[in-house]
Coordinates of C-alpha atoms and ligand atoms in Angstrom, one line a residue:
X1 CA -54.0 4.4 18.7
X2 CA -56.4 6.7 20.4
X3 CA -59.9 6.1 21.6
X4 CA -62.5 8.9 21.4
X5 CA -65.0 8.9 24.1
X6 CA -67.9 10.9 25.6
X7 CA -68.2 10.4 29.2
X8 CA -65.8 8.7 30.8
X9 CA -63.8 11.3 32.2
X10 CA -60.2 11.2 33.5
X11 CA -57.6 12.7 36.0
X12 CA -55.8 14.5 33.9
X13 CA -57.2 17.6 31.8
X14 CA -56.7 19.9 28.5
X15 CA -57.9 23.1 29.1
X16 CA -58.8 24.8 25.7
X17 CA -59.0 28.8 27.1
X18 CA -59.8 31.9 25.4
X19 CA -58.1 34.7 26.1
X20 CA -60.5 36.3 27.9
X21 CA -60.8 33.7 30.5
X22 CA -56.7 33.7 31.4
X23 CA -57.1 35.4 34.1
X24 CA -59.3 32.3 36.0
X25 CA -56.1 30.4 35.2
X26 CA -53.4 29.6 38.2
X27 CA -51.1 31.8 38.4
X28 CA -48.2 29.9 37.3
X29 CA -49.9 29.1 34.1
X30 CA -51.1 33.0 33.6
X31 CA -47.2 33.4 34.0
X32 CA -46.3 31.1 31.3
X33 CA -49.2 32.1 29.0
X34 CA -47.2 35.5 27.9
X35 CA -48.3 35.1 24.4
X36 CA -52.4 34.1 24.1
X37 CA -53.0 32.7 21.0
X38 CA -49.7 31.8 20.3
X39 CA -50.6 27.9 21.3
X40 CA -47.9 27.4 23.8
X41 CA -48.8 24.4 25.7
X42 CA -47.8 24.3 29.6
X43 CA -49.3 21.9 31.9
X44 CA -49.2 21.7 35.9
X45 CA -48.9 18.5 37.9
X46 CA -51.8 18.3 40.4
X47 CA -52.1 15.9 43.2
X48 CA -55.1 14.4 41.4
X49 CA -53.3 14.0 37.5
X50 CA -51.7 16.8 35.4
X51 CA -53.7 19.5 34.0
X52 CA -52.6 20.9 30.5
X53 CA -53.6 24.6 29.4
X54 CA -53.6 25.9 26.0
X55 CA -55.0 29.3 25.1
X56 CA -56.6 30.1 22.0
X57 CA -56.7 34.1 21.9
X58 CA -59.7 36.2 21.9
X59 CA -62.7 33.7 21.5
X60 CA -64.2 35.9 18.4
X61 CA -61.0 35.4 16.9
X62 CA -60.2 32.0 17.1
X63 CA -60.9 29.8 14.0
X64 CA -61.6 26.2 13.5
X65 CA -57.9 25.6 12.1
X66 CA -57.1 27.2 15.7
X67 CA -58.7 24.0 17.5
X68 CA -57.7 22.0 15.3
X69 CA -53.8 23.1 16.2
X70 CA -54.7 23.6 19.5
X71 CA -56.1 20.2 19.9
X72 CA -53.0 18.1 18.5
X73 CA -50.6 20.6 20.0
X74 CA -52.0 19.1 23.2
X75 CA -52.8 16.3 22.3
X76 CA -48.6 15.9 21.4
X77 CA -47.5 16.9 25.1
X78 CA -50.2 14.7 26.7
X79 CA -48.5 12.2 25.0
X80 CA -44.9 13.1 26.0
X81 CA -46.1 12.9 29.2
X82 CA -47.2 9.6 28.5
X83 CA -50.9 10.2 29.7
X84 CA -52.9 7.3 29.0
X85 CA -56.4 9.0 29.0
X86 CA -57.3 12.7 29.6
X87 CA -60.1 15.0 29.2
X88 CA -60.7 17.6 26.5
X89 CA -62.1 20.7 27.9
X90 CA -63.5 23.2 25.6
X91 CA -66.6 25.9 26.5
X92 CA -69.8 25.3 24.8
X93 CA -68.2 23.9 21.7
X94 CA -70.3 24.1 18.3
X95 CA -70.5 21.1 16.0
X96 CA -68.0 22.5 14.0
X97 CA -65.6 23.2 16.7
X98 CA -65.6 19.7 18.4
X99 CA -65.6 18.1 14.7
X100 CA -62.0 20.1 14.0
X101 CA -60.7 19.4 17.8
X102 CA -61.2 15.8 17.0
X103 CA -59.5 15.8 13.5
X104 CA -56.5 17.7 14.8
X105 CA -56.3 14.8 17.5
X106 CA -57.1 12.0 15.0
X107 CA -54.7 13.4 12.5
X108 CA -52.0 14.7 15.5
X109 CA -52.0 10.4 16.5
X110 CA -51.1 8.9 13.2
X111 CA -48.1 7.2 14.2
X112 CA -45.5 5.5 11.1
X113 CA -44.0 2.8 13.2
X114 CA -43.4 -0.1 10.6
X115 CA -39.8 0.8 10.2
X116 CA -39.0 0.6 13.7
X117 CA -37.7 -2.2 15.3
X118 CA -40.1 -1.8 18.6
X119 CA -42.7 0.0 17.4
X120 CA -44.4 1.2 20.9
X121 CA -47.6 2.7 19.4
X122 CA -49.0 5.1 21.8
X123 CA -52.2 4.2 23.4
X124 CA -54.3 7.2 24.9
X125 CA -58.1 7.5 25.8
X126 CA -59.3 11.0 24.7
X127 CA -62.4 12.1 26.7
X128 CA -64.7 14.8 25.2
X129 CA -66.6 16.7 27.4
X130 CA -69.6 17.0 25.0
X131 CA -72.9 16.2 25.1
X132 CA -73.6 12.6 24.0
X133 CA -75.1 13.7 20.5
X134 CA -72.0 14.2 19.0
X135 CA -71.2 10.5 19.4
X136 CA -71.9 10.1 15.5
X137 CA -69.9 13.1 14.3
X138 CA -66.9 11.0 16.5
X139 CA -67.9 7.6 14.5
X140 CA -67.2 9.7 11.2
X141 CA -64.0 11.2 12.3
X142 CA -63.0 8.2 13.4
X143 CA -64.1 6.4 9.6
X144 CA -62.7 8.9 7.6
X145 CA -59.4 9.4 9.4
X146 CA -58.7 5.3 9.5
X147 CA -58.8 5.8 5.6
X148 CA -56.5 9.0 5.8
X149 CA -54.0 6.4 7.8
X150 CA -54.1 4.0 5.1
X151 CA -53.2 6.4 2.4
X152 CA -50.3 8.1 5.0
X153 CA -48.7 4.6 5.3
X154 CA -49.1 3.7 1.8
X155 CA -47.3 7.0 0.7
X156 CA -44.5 6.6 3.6
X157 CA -43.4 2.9 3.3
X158 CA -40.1 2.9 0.9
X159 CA -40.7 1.6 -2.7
X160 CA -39.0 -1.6 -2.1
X161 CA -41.9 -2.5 -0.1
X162 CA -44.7 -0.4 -2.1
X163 CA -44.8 -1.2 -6.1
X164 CA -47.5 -1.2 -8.4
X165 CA -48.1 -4.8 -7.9
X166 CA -48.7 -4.6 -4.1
X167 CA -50.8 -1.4 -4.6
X168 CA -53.4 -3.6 -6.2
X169 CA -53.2 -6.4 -4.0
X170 CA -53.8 -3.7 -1.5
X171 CA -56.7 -2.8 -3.3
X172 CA -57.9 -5.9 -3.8
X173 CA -58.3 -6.5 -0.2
X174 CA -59.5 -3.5 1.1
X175 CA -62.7 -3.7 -1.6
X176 CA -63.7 -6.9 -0.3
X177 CA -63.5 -5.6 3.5
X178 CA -66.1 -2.8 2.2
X179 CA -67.7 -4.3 -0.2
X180 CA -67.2 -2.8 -3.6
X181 CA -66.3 -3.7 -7.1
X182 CA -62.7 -3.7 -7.6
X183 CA -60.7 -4.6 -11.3
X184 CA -57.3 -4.2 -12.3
X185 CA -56.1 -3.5 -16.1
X186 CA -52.3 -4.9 -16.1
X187 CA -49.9 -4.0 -18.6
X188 CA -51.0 -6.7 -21.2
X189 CA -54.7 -5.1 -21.7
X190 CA -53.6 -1.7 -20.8
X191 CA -51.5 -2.3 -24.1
X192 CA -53.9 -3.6 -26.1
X193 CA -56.8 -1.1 -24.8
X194 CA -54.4 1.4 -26.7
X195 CA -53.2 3.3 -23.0
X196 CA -50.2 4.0 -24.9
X197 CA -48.8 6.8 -22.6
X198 CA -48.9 5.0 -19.4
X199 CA -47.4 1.5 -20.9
X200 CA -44.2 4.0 -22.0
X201 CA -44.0 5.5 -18.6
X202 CA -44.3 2.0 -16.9
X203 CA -41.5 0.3 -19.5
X204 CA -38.6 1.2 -17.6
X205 CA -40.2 0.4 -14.1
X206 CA -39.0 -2.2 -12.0
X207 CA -43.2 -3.6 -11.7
X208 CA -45.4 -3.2 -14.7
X209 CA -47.9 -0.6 -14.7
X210 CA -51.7 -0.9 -13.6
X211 CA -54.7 1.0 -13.1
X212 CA -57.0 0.0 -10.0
X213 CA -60.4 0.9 -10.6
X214 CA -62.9 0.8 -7.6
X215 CA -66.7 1.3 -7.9
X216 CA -68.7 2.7 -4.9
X217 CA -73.0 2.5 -6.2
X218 CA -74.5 4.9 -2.9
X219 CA -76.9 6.0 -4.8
X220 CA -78.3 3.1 -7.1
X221 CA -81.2 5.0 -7.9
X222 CA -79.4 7.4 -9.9
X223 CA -77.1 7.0 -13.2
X224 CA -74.8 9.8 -12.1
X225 CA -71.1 8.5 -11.9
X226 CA -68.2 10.9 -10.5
X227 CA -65.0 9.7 -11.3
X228 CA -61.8 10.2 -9.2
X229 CA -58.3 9.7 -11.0
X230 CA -55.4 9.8 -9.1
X231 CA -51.8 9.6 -10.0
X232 CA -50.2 6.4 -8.3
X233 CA -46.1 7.2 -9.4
X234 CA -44.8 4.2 -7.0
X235 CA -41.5 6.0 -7.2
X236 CA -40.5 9.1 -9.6
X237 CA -36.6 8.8 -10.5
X238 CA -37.2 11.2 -13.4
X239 CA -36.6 8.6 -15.4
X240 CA -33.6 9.5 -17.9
X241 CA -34.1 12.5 -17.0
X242 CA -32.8 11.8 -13.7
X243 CA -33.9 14.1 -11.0
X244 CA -31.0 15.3 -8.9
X245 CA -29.8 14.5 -5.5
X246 CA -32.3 16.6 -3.5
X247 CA -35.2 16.0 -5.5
X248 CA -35.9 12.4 -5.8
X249 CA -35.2 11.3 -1.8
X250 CA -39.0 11.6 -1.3
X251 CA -40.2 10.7 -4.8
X252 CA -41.9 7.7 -3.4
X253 CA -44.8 10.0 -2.3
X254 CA -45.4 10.7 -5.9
X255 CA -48.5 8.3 -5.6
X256 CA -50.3 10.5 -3.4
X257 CA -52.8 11.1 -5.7
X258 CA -53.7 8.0 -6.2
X259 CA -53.8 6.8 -2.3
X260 CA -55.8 10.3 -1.9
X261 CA -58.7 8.8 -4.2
X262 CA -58.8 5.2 -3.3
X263 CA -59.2 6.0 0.4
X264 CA -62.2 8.8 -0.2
X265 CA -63.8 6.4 -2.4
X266 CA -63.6 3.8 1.0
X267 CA -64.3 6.5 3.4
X268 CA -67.8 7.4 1.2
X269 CA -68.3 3.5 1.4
X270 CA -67.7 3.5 5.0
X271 CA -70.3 6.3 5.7
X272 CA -72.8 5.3 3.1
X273 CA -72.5 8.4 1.0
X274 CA -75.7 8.6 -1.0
X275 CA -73.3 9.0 -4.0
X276 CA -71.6 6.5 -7.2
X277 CA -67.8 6.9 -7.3
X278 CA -65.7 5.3 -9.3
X279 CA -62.1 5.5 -8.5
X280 CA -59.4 5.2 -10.6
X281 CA -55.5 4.7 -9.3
X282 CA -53.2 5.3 -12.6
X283 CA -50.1 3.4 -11.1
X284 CA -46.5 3.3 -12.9
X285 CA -42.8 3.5 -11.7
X286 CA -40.6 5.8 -13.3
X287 CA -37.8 3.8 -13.6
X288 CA -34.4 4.1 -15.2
X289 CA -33.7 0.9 -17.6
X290 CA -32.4 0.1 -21.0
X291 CA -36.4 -0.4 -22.0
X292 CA -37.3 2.8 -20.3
X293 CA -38.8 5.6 -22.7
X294 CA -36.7 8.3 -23.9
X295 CA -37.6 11.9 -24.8
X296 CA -37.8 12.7 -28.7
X297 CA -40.7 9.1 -28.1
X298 CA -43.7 9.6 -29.3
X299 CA -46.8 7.5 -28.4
X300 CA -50.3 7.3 -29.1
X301 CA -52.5 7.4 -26.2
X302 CA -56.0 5.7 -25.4
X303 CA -57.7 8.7 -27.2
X304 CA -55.6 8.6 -30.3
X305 CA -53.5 11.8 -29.5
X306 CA -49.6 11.6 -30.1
X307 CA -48.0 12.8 -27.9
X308 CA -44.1 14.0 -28.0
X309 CA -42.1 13.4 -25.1
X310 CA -39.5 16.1 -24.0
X311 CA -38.9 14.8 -21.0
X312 CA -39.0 11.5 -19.3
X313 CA -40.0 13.4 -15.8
X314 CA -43.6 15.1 -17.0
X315 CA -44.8 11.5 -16.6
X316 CA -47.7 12.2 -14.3
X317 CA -49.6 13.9 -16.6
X318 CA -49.1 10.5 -19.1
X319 CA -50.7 8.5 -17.0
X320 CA -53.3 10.3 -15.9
X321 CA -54.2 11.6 -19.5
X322 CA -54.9 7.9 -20.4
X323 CA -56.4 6.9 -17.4
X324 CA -58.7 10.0 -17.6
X325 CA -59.4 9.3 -21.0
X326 CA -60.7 5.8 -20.3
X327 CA -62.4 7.0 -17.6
X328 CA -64.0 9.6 -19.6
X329 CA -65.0 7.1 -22.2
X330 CA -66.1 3.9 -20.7
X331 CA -67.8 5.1 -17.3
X332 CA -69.0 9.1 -18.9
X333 CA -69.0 10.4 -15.8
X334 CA -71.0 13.3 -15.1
X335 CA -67.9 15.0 -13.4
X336 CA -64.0 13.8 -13.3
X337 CA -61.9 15.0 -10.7
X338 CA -57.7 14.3 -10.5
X339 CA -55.4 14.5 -7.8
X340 CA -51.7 14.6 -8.3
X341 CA -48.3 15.6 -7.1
X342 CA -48.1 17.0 -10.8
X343 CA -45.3 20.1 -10.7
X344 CA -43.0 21.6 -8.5
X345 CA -44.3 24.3 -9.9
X346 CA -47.6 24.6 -8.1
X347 CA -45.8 24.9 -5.3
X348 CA -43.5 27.6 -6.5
X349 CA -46.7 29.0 -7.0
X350 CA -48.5 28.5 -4.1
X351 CA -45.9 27.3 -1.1
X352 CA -45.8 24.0 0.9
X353 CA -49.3 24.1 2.3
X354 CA -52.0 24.9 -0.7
X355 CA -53.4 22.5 -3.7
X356 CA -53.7 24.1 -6.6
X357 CA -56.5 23.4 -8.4
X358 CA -57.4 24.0 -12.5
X359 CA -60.5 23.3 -13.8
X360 CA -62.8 23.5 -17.3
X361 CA -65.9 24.3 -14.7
X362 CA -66.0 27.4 -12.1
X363 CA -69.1 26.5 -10.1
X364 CA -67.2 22.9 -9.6
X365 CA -64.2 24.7 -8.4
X366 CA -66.1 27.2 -6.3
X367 CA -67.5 24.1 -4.7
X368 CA -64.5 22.7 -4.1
X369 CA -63.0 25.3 -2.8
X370 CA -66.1 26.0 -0.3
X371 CA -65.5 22.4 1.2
X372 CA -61.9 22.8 1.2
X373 CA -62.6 25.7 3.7
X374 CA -64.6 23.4 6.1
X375 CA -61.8 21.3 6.3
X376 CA -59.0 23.7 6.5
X377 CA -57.3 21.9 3.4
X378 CA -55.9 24.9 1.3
X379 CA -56.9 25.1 -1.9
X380 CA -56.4 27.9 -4.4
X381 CA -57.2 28.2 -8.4
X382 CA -55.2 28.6 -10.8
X383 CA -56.1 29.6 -14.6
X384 CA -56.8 28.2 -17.6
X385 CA -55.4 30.6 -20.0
X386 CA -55.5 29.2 -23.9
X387 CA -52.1 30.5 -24.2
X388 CA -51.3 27.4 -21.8
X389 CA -52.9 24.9 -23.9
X390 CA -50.8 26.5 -27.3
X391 CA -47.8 25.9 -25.2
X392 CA -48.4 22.2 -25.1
X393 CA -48.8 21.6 -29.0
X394 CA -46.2 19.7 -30.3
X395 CA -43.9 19.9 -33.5
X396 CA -44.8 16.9 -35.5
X397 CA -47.2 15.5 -32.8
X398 CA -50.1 16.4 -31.5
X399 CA -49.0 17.0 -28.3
X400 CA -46.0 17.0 -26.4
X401 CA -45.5 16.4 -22.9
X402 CA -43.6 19.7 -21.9
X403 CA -44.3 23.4 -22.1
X404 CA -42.5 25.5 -25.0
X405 CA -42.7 28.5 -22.5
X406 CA -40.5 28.8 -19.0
X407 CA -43.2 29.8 -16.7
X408 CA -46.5 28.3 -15.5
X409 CA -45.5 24.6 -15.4
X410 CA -48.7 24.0 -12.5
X411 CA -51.0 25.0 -15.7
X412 CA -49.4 23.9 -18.6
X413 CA -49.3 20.3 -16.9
X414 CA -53.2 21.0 -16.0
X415 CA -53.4 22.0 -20.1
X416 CA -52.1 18.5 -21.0
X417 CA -54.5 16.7 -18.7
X418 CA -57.4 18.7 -20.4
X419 CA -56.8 17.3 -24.0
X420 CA -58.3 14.2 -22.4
X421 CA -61.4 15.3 -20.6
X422 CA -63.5 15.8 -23.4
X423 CA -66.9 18.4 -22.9
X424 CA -66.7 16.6 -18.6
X425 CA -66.9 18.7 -15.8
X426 CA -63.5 18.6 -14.6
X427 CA -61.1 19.4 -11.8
X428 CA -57.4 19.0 -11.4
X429 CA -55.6 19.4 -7.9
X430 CA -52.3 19.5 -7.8
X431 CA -51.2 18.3 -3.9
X432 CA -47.0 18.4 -5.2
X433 CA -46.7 20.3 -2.0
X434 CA -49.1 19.3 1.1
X435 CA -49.2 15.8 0.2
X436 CA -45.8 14.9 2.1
X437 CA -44.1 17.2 5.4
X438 CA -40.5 18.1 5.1
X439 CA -41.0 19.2 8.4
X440 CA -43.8 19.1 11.3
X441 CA -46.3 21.3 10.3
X442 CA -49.6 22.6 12.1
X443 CA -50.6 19.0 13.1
X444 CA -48.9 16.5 10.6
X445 CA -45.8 15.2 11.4
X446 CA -43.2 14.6 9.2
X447 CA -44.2 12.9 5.8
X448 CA -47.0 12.1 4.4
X449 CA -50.3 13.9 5.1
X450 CA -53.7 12.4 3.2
X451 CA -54.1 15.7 1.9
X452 CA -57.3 15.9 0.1
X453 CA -59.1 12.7 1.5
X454 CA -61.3 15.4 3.8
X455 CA -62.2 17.6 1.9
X456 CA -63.6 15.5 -1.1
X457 CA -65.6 13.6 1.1
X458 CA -67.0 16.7 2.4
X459 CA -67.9 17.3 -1.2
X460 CA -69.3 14.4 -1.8
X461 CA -71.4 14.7 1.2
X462 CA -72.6 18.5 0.0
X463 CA -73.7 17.1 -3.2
Ligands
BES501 N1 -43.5 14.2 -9.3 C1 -42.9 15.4 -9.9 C2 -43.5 16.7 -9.2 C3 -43.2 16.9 -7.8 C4 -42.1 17.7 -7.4 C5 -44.0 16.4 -6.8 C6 -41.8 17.9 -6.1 C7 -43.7 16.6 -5.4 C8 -42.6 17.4 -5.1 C9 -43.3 15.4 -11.4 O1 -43.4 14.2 -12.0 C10 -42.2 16.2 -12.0 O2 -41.1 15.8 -12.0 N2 -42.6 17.3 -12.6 C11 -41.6 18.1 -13.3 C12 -42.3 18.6 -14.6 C13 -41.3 19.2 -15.6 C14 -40.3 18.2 -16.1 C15 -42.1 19.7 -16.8 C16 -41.3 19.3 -12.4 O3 -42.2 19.8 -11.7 O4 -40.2 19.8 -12.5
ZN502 ZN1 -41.5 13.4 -12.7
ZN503 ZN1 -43.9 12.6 -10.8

């Protein structure tokens, strides 16, 4: 855990520098900094505490995802020194600049410790050399991350421990801590509400399936409803289509989406967004079982489509295609965003790091996109080409869940969700790849990340 404070200052130091200011370092640091820029940490042990230095380049240069690095670069060897409070030292810091130094600490801290047999959190007093009005924007940071931990550890505890059943009891609880209108649709109504396509994923699962729906009203004045879908794949074995050794060891983070939306909706709760979300967490395991479906199925989904299915691992795009369509229906929202580990192929497309995100609206995705450059989230469109929605027609269905062409699997998946939107604004982001580290990167550690959760409560907030 780490506390943020303003003014209660400590022995020990991080020295954000510019480059242009090395030369008022110590000399044995100057040595050490041969690089600027590069974010090489070194520190010096003073007779007073330990002073750590970390220089940022030319100041002009330097960009918020810089701090934000910098910060939880630091932020790591302060705690490898096992410093229990420090100061942060940064010149004349902008709003902007001490917001993304505290979300590279916040998100630098997050610490997985339930698989450990003594788990040892860290504990560490940050100290912001700020002036006291930024108190608030540390509050916030503080709200939103706490929601960004929930979904990490929800995504990173195994399946045994994480089904579709637990999820909601999860859910359950946290809507009564803030507040808001939860309901869950189990398999039996799910059924008979004629969600055909997520009951077929969900058959062969070793839980039934479920969608969580939670309601945040911030702005009861208005009618205006956004609706978040998220898919919530407990665990993706491919189903009979087994995925490979190598593909499926971290399938349990193929719920992302779904954790992604429910903790925005609770972060907009927790700040009083002046905004109505409803959330919607499409949850299924893939499983392989005698009652699992099979490809050459077809199924009927909520909005009467058939749809083929040529393989039993395109099953994110089932379940959110009935879930969306309910959502569509029922709660006619005025726009519909989803967020899913959908395709390997988005990150073919766009690497480890970037969302890709397909849409039926360009101001919506030009919106999103401006947020997701506040928040250093990387997010990049894809298109929509017709030829991707052909692709998806089926034989003797209406649909079927695979493309008939090789290339541009991100899109045709996007194609299938958008036989379900109807005339709503929509959005599809694709988070295959940033949702879960292989590897330490910038300042995640490995596995999951909460991609997403900051930068749609940033659009919520520019609304
Ligand atoms: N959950 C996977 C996509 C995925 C892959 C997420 C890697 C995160 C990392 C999804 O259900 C899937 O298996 N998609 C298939 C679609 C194909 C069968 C059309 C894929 O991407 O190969
Ligand atoms: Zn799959
Ligand atoms: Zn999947």
């Amino acid at each position: 855990m780490v506390q943020l404070k303003i003014s209660s200052p400590s022995k020990n130091n991080i020295n954000l520098y510019y480059k242009e200011n090395v030369n008022e370092l110590p000399a044995r640091v100057q040595e050490v900094i041969t690089d600027p820029g590069a974010l090489n940490v070194t520190y010096m042990i003073a007779p007073a505490g330990i002073n750590l230095y970390v220089c940022l380049g030319e100041e002009a240069k330097v960009k918020n995802n810089t701090y934000r690095q910098a910060a939880a670069k630091s932020y790591k060897q302060a705690k490898d020194l096992k410093l229990k409070d420090v100061n942060l030292n940064v010149e004349n810091a902008s709003e902007e600049v001490v917001l993304a130094i505290v979300e590279g600490i916040l998100i630098q801290s997050y610490e997985f410790l339930a698989y450990k047999k003594e788990p040892n959190p860290t504990e560490m007093t940050v100290n912001f050399n700020v002036d006291k009005k930024y108190q608030i924007l540390l509050d916030n940071a503080l709200k939103v991350n706490d929601k960004v931990s929930i979904a990490r550890d929800l995504v990173n505890k195994g399946n045994y421990d994480v089904n579709t059943l637990t999820v909601c009891e999860t859910v359950l609880d946290l809507a009564k801590k803030y507040n808001l209108k939860a309901t869950i649709i189990d398999d039996k109504e799910l059924e008979a509400l004629g969600m055909g396509l997520i009951c077929a994923v969900g058959r062969g699962g070793a839980t039934p399936p479920r969608v969580a729906i939670i309601e945040y009203k911030g702005n009861p004045k208005s009618k205006d409803v956004y609706a978040l879908v998220g898919k919530g794949m407990v665990y993706d074995t491919g189903g009979l289509n087994i995925k490979p050794t190598g593909a499926m060891e971290t399938m349990r983070s193929d719920m992302a989406g779904s954790v992604t939306v429910l903790a925005t909706t609770l972060a907009l709760a927790d700040l009083k967004v002046p905004v109505n979300v409803t959330c919607f967490m499409a949850l299924a395991d893939n499983g392989v079982d005698a009652m699992s479906y099979k490809p050459g199925d077809t199924f009927q989904a909520y909005n009467g489509k058939y749809v083929e299915i040529g393989n039993t691992d395109a099953e994110g795009r089932l379940v959110l295609a009935d879930t969306v369509a309910y959502a569509v229906d029922k709660y006619k929202p005025v726009q519909l965003i989803d967020v899913a580990t959908l395709t390997g192929a988005c990150m073919i497309a766009l690497g480890h790091n970037t969302a890709g995100l397909m849409t039926n609206n360009s101001e919506m995705v030009q919106k999103l996109l401006e947020n997701s450059r506040k928040t250093d989230e990387s997010m990049w469109e894809l298109p929509m080409l017709e030829e991707f929605s052909e692709a998806m027609k089926g034989q003797f269905s209406d649909l079927k869940n695979i493309s008939s062409e090789k290339y541009g699997g991100a899109m045709t998946g996007a194609a299938f969700i958008k036989e379900f939107v109807g005339n709503t604004e929509w959005t599809h982001i694709d988070i295959a790849g940033p949702s879960f580290m292989d590897k330490p990167t910038q300042y995640y550690d490995y596995g999951a990340t909460g991609f997403g959760v900051r930068t749609l409560v940033q659009y919520f907030e520019s609304l």
